Short mmCIF file of C-alpha atoms in Angstrom, two decimals:
data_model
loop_
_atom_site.label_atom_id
_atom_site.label_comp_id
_atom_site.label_asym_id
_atom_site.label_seq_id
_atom_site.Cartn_x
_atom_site.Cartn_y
_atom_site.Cartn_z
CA UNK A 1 -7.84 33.16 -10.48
CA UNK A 2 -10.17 31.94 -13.05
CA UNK A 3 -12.15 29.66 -10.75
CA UNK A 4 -12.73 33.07 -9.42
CA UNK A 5 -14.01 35.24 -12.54
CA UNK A 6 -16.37 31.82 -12.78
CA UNK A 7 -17.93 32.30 -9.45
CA UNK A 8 -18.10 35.71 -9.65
CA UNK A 9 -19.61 35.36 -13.33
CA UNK A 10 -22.11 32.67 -11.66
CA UNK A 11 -23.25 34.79 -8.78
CA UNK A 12 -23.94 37.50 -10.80
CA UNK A 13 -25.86 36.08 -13.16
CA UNK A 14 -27.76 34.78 -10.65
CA UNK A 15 -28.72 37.72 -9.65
CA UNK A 16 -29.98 39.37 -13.18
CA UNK A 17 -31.56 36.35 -14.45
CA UNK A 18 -34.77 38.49 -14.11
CA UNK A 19 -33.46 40.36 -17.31
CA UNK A 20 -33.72 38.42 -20.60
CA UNK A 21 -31.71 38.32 -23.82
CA UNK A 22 -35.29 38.81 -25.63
CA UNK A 23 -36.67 41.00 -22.97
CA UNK A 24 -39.57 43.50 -22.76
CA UNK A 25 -37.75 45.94 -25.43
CA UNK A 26 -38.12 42.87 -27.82
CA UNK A 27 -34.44 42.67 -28.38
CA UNK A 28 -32.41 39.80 -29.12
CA UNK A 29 -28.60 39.44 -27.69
CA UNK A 30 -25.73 37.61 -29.23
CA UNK A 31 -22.65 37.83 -28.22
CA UNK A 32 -19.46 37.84 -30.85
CA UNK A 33 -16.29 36.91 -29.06
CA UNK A 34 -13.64 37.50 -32.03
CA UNK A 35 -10.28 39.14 -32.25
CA UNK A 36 -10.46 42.55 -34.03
CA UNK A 37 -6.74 43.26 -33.05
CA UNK A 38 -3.46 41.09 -32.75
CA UNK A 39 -1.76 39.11 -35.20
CA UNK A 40 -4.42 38.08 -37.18
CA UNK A 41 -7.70 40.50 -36.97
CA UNK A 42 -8.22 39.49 -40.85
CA UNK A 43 -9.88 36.69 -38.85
CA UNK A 44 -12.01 38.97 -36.83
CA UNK A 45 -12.92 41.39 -39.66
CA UNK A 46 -14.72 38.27 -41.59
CA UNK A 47 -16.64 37.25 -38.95
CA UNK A 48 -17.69 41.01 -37.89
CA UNK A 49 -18.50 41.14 -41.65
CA UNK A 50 -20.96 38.24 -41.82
CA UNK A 51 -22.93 40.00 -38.83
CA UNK A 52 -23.19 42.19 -40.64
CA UNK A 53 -24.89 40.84 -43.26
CA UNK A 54 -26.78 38.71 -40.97
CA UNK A 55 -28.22 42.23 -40.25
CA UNK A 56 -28.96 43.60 -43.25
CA UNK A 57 -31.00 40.45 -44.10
CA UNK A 58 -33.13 40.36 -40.90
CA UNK A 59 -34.16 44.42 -40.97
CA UNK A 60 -34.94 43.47 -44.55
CA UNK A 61 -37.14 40.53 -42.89
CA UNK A 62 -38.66 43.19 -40.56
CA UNK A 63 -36.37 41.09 -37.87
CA UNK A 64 -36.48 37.62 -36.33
CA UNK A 65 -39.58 35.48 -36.38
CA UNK A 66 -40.00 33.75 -33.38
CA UNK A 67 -42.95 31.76 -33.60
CA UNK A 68 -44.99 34.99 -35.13
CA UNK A 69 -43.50 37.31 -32.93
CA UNK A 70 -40.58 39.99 -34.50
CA UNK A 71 -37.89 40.33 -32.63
CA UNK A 72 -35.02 42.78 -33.12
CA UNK A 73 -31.46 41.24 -32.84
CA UNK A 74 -28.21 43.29 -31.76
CA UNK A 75 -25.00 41.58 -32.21
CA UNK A 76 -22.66 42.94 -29.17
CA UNK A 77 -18.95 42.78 -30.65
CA UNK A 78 -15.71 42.08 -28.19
CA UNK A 79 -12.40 42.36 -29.23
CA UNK A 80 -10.69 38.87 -27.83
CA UNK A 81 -6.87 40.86 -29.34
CA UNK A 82 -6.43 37.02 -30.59
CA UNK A 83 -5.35 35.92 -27.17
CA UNK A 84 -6.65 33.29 -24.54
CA UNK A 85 -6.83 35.40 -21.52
CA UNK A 86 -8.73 38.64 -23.46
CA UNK A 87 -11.40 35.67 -25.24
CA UNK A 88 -11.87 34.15 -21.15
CA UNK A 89 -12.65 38.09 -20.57
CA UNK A 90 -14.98 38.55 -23.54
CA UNK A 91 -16.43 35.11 -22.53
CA UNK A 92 -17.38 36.93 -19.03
CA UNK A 93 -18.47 40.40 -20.35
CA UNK A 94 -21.04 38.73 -22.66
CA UNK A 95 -22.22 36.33 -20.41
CA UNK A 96 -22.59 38.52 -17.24
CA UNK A 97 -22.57 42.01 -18.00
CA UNK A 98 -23.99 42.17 -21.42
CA UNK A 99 -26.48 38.99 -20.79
CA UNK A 100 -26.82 37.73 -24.24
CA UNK A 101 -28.74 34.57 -24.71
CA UNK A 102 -26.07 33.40 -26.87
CA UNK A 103 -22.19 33.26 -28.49
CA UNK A 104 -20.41 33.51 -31.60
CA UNK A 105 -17.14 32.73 -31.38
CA UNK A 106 -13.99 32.56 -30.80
CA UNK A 107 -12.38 32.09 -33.93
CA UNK A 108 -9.49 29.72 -33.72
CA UNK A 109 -8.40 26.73 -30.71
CA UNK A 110 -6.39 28.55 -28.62
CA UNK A 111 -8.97 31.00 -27.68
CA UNK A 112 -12.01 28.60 -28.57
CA UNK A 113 -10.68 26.28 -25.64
CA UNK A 114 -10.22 28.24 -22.72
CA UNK A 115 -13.70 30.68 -23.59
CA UNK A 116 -15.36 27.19 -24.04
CA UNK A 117 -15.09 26.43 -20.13
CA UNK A 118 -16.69 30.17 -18.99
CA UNK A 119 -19.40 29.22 -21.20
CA UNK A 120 -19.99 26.19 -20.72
CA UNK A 121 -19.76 26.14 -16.46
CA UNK A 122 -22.38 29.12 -17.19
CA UNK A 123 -24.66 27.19 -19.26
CA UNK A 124 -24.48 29.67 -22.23
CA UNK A 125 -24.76 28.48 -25.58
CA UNK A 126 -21.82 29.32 -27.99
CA UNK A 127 -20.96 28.08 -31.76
CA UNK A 128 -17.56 28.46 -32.65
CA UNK A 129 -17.47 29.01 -36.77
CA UNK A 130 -13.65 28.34 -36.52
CA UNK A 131 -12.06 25.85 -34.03
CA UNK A 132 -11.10 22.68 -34.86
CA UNK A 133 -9.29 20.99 -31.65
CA UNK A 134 -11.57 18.66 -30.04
CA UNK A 135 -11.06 20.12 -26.88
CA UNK A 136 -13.21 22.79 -27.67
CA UNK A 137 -16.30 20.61 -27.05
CA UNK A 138 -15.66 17.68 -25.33
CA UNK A 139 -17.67 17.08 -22.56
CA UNK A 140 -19.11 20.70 -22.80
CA UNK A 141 -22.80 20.59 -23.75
CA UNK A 142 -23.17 24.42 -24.05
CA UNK A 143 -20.78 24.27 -26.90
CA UNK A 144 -20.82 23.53 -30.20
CA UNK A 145 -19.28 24.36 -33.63
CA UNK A 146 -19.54 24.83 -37.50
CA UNK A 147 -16.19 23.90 -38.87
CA UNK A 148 -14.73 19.97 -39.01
CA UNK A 149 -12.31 18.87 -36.31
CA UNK A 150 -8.65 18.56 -36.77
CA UNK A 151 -8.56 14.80 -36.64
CA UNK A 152 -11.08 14.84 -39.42
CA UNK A 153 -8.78 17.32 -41.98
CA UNK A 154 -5.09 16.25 -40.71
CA UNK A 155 -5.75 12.28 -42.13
CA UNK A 156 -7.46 13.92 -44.52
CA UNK A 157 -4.64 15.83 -45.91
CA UNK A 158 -2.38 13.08 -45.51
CA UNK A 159 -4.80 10.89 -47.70
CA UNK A 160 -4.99 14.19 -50.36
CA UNK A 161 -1.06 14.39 -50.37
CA UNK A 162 -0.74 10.40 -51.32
CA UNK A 163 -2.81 10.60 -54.25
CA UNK A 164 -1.90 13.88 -55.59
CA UNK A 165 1.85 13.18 -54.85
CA UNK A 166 2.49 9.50 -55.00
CA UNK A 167 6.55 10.25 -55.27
CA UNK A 168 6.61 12.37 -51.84
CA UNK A 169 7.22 9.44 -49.13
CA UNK A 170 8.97 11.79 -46.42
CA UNK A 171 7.34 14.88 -44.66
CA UNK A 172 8.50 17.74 -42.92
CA UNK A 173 6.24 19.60 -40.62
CA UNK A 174 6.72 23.42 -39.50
CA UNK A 175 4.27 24.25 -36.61
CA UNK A 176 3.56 27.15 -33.86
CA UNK A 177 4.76 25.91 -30.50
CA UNK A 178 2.60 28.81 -28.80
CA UNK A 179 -0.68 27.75 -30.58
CA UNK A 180 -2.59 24.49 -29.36
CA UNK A 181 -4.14 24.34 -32.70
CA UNK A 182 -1.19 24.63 -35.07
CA UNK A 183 0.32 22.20 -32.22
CA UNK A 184 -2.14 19.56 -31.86
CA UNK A 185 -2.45 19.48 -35.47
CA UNK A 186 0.95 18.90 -36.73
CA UNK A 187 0.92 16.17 -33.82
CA UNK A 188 -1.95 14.35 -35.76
CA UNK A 189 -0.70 14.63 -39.12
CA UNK A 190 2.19 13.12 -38.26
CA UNK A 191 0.76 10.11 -36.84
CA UNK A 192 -1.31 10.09 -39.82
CA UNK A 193 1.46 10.00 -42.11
CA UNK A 194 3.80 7.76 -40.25
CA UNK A 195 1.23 5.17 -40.60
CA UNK A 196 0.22 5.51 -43.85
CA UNK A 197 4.23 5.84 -45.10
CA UNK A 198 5.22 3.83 -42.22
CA UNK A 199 8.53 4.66 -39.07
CA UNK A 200 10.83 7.23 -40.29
CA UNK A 201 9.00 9.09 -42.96
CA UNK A 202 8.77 12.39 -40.94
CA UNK A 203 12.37 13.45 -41.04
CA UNK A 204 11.85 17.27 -39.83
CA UNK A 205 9.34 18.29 -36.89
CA UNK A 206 10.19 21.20 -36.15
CA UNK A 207 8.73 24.33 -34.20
CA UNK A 208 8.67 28.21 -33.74
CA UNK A 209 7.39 30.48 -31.45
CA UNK A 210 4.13 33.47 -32.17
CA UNK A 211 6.43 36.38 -32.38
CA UNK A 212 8.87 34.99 -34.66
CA UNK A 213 9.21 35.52 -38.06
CA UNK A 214 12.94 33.90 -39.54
CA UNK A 215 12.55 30.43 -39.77
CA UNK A 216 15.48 29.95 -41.54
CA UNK A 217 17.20 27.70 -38.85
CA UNK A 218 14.40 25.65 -38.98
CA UNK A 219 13.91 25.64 -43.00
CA UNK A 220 17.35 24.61 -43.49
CA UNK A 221 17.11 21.73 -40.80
CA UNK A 222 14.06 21.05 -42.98
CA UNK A 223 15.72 20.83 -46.42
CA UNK A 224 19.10 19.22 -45.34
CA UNK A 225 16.67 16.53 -44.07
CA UNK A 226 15.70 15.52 -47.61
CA UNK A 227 11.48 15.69 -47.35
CA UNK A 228 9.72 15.73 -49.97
CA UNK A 229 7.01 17.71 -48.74
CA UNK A 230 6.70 20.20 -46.18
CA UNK A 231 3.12 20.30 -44.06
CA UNK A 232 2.36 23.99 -42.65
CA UNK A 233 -0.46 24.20 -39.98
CA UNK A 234 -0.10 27.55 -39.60
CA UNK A 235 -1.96 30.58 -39.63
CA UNK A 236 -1.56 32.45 -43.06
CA UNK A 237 0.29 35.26 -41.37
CA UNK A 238 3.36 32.89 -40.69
CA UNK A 239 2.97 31.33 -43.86
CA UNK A 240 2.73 34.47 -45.64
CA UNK A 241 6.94 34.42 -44.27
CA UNK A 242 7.55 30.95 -44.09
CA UNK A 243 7.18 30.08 -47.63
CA UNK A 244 9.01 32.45 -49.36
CA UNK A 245 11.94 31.98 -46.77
CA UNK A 246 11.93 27.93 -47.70
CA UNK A 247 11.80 29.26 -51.88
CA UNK A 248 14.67 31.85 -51.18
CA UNK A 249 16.48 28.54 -49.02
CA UNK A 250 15.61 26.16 -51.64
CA UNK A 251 12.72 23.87 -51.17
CA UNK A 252 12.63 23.75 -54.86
CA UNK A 253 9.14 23.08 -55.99
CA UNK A 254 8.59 19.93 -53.69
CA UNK A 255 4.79 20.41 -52.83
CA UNK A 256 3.60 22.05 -49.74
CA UNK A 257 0.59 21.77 -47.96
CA UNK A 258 -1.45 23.66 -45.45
CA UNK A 259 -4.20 23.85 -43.22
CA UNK A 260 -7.58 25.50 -42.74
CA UNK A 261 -5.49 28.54 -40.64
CA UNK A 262 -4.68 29.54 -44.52
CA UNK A 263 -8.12 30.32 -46.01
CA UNK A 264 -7.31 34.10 -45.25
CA UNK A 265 -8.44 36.83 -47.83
CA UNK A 266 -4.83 38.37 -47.16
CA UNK A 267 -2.77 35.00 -47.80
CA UNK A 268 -1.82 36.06 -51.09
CA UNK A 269 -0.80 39.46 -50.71
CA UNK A 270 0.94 38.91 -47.81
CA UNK A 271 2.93 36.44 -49.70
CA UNK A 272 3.33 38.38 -52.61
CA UNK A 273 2.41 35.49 -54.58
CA UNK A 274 4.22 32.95 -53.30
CA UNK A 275 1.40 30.42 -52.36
CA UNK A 276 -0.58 29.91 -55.51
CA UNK A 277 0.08 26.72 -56.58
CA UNK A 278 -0.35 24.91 -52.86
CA UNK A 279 -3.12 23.22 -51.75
CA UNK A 280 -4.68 23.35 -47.80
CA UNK A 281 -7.37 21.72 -46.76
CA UNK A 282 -10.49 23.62 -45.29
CA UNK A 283 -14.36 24.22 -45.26
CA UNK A 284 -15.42 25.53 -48.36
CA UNK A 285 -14.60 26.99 -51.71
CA UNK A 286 -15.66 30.44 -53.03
CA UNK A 287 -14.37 29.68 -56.68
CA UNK A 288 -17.73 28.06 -58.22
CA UNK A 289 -19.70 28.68 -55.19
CA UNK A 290 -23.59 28.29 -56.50
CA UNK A 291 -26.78 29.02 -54.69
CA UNK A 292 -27.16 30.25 -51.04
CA UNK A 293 -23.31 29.90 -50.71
CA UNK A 294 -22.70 32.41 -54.25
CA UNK A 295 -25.47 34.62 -52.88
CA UNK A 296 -23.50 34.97 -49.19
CA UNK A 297 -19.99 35.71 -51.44
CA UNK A 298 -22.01 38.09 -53.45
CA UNK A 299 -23.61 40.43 -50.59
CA UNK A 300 -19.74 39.98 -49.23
CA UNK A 301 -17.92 41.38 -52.16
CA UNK A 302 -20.73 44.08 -53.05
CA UNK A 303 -19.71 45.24 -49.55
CA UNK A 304 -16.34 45.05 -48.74
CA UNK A 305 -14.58 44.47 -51.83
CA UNK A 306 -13.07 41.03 -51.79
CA UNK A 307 -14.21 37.38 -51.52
CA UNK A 308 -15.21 35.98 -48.00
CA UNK A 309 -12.50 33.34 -46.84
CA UNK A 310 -13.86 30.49 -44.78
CA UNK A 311 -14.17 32.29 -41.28
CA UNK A 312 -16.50 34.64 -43.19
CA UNK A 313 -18.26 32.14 -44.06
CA UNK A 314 -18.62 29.55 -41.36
CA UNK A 315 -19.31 32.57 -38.43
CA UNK A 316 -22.45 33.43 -41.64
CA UNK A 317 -23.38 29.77 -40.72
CA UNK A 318 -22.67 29.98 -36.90
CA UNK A 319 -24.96 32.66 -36.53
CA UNK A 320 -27.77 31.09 -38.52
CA UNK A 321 -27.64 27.83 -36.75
CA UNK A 322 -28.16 30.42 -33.62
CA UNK A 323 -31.29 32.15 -34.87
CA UNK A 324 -32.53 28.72 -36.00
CA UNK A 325 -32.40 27.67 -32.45
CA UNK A 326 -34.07 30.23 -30.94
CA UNK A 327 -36.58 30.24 -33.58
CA UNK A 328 -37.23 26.48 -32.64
CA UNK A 329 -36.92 27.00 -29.02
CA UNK A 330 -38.81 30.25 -28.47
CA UNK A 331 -38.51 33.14 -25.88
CA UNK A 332 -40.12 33.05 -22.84
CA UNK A 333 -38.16 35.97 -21.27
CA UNK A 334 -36.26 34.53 -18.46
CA UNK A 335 -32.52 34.52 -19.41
CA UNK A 336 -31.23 30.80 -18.52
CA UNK A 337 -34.28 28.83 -19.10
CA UNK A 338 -34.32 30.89 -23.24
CA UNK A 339 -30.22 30.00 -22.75
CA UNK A 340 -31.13 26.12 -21.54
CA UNK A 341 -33.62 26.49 -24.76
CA UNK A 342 -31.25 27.41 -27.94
CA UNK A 343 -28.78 24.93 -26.16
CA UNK A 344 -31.20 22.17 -26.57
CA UNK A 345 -32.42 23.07 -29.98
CA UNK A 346 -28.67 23.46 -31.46
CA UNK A 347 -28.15 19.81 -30.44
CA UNK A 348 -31.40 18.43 -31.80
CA UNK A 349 -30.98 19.87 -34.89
CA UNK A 350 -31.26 17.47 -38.39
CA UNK A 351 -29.61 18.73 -41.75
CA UNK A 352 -29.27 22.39 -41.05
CA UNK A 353 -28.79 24.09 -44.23
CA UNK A 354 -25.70 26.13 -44.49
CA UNK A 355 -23.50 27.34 -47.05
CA UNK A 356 -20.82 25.63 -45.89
CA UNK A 357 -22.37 22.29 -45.77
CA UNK A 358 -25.72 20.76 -44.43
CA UNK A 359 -24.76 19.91 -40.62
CA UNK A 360 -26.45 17.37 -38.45
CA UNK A 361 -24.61 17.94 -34.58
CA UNK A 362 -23.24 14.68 -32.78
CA UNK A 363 -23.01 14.31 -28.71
CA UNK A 364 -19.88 16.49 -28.70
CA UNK A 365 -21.76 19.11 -30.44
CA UNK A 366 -19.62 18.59 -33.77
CA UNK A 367 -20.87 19.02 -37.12
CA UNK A 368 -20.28 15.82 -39.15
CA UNK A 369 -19.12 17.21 -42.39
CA UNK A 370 -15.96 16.46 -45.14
CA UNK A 371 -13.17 18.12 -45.44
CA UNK A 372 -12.48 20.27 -48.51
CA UNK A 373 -9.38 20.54 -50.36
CA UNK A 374 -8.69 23.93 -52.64
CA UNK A 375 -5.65 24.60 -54.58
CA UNK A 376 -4.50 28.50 -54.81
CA UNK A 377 -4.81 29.43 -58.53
CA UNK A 378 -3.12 31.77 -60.53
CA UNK A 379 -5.38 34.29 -59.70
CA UNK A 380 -4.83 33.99 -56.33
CA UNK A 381 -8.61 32.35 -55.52
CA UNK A 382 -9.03 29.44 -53.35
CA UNK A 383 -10.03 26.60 -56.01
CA UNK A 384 -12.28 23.87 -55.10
CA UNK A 385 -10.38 20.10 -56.16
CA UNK A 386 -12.32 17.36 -53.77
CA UNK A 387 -13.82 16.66 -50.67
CA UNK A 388 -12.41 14.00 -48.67
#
């Protein structure tokens, strides 16, 4: 069936690549392919956000400048509902019927992966602020991304957790069996760990499934098997349950550690309170922010109230490194050879400058970048500690 969509998608595309994404109305396309509904549409709402302050700052510009010319830019929003067949869908719309010249988006693996392939076997560019399985770009030169890579921040936190607690030599890990992120992740943390602590020291692997939400089978497997710290690659929805469930059970307070699926501007309240104190490893740090980066949290919170989390902030980058490319590549008006254009100019591009990091993109279209650890303070804010 999807080999299907593809040709479809291909054939017609084919036939409107007379119409251009900066076409005679001097309008600029990009597509944003994020979930604005399902189980996590805080994800969605931070990325819409930083559009929408991408906006605000080019009509204050007068719009883009492509090599002296001012184009307009429209930012055509799909609703991916957080699921892999809806972002393959979105994928389609804003390739075919909505012919942007380029994607941002999705948030997350799971729907990063399978969108990847329509844009890719279409040849149109997309950055994905928020994806960190490899799979997402390997051997897919249409696609690219802002955030680090899971086999960059799962050794990483396994590094973080020996220094910071020396005394924890056995590991549980809690993951979501339905998510290839939250999967492939716990996979490669535990091979990380096993080889830094050596065979045996992950005495609990366990799983659960999207829709649940009492882990207490699995917490109690978890505690009777004596870890001393549990690892959570989860999205801050299930941890928002998860941890009070393993306080209530009692996990004491042995350490816990989480992933970049965390960084949500609802973690805290969801939890009540129960995650200050943990650390999770991620892409940046709005507490002590300076420069470009404060400025972005700034506009953010003017707008909407609260501080960006990391999704915010990367799909603010993701965009940029976007406009940068067509900047450097130009428009000439035909649809795939401006598409063939950005794609070119994203991988080419030295040191871009964004306020999650300067990025420099290797052959798998990966930014190479560290991974950034943040505790949860008492005030619920996402604390910068160290980069590793």
């Amino acid at each position: 069936m999807k080999k299907v969509l593809i040709a479809g998608c291909l054939l017609l595309l084919s036939l409107s690549m007379v119409m251009a994404g900066g076409g005679s109305d001097q309008t600029i396309k990009i597509g944003l392919n994020i979930p604005l509904t399902g189980d996590s549409p805080k994800v969605g709402e931070g990325a819409k956000y930083a559009s929408e302050i991408v906006q605000k700052e080019l009509e204050a510009a007068g719009g883009l400048d492509v090599k002296g010319k001012k184009y307009k830019v429209q930012f055509v929003i799909v609703d991916n509902e957080l699921k892999a067949d809806s972002a393959v869908q979105a994928a389609l719309r804003l390739v075919v019927q909505d012919q942007v010249l380029a994607v941002m988006g999705p948030c997350g693996s799971g729907r990063a992966i399978p969108a990847g392939q329509v844009n890719n076997e279409n040849r149109t560019p997309m950055v994905s602020p928020w994806a960190t399985n490899p799979a997402v770009t390997l051997n897919r030169p249409y696609v690219f991304r802002a955030c680090i890579l899971d086999p960059v921040q799962a050794p990483a936190a396994v590094n973080f957790a020996g220094s910071q607690f020396p005394q924890a030599k056995k590991t549980a890990i809690l993951y979501n069996l339905d998510d290839d992120y939250s999967k492939t992740l716990a996979e490669l943390f535990r091979d990380s760990w096993t080889k830094s602590n050596g065979s045996g020291s992950v005495v609990a692997f366990e799983s659960f499934g999207q829709k649940d939400q009492d882990f207490s089978v699995q917490l109690t497997r978890i505690i009777n098997a004596g870890a001393d710290l549990l690892y959570l690659p989860d999205y801050y929805n299930h941890v928002a349950l998860i941890i009070p469930q393993a306080k209530d059970l009692g996990w004491g307070n042995k350490p816990i550690l989480g992933s970049d699926s965390w960084g949500s501007a609802d973690l805290v309240s969801l939890s009540n309170g129960a995650v200050k104190g943990y650390y999770f490893t991620t892409h940046y740090a709005a507490a002590g922010a300076v420069g470009a980066t404060k400025a972005f949290i700034d506009k953010y919170k003017a707008a909407y109230g609260y501080t960006p989390d990391d999704v915010a902030a990367l799909s603010y980058d993701s965009i940029h490194i976007i406009l940068q490319a067509i900047q450097t590549a130009g428009i000439t008006g035909n649809l795939q050879t401006d598409r063939d254009g950005i794609k070119n100019a994203i991988a080419t591009m030295k040191n871009f400058d964004g306020i999650t990091g300067k990025m420099t993109f290797d052959a798998n279209g990966d930014p190479e970048k560290p991974a950034v650890v943040v505790r949860v303070n008492d005030a619920g804010e996402f604390e910068y500690v160290t980069s590793m």
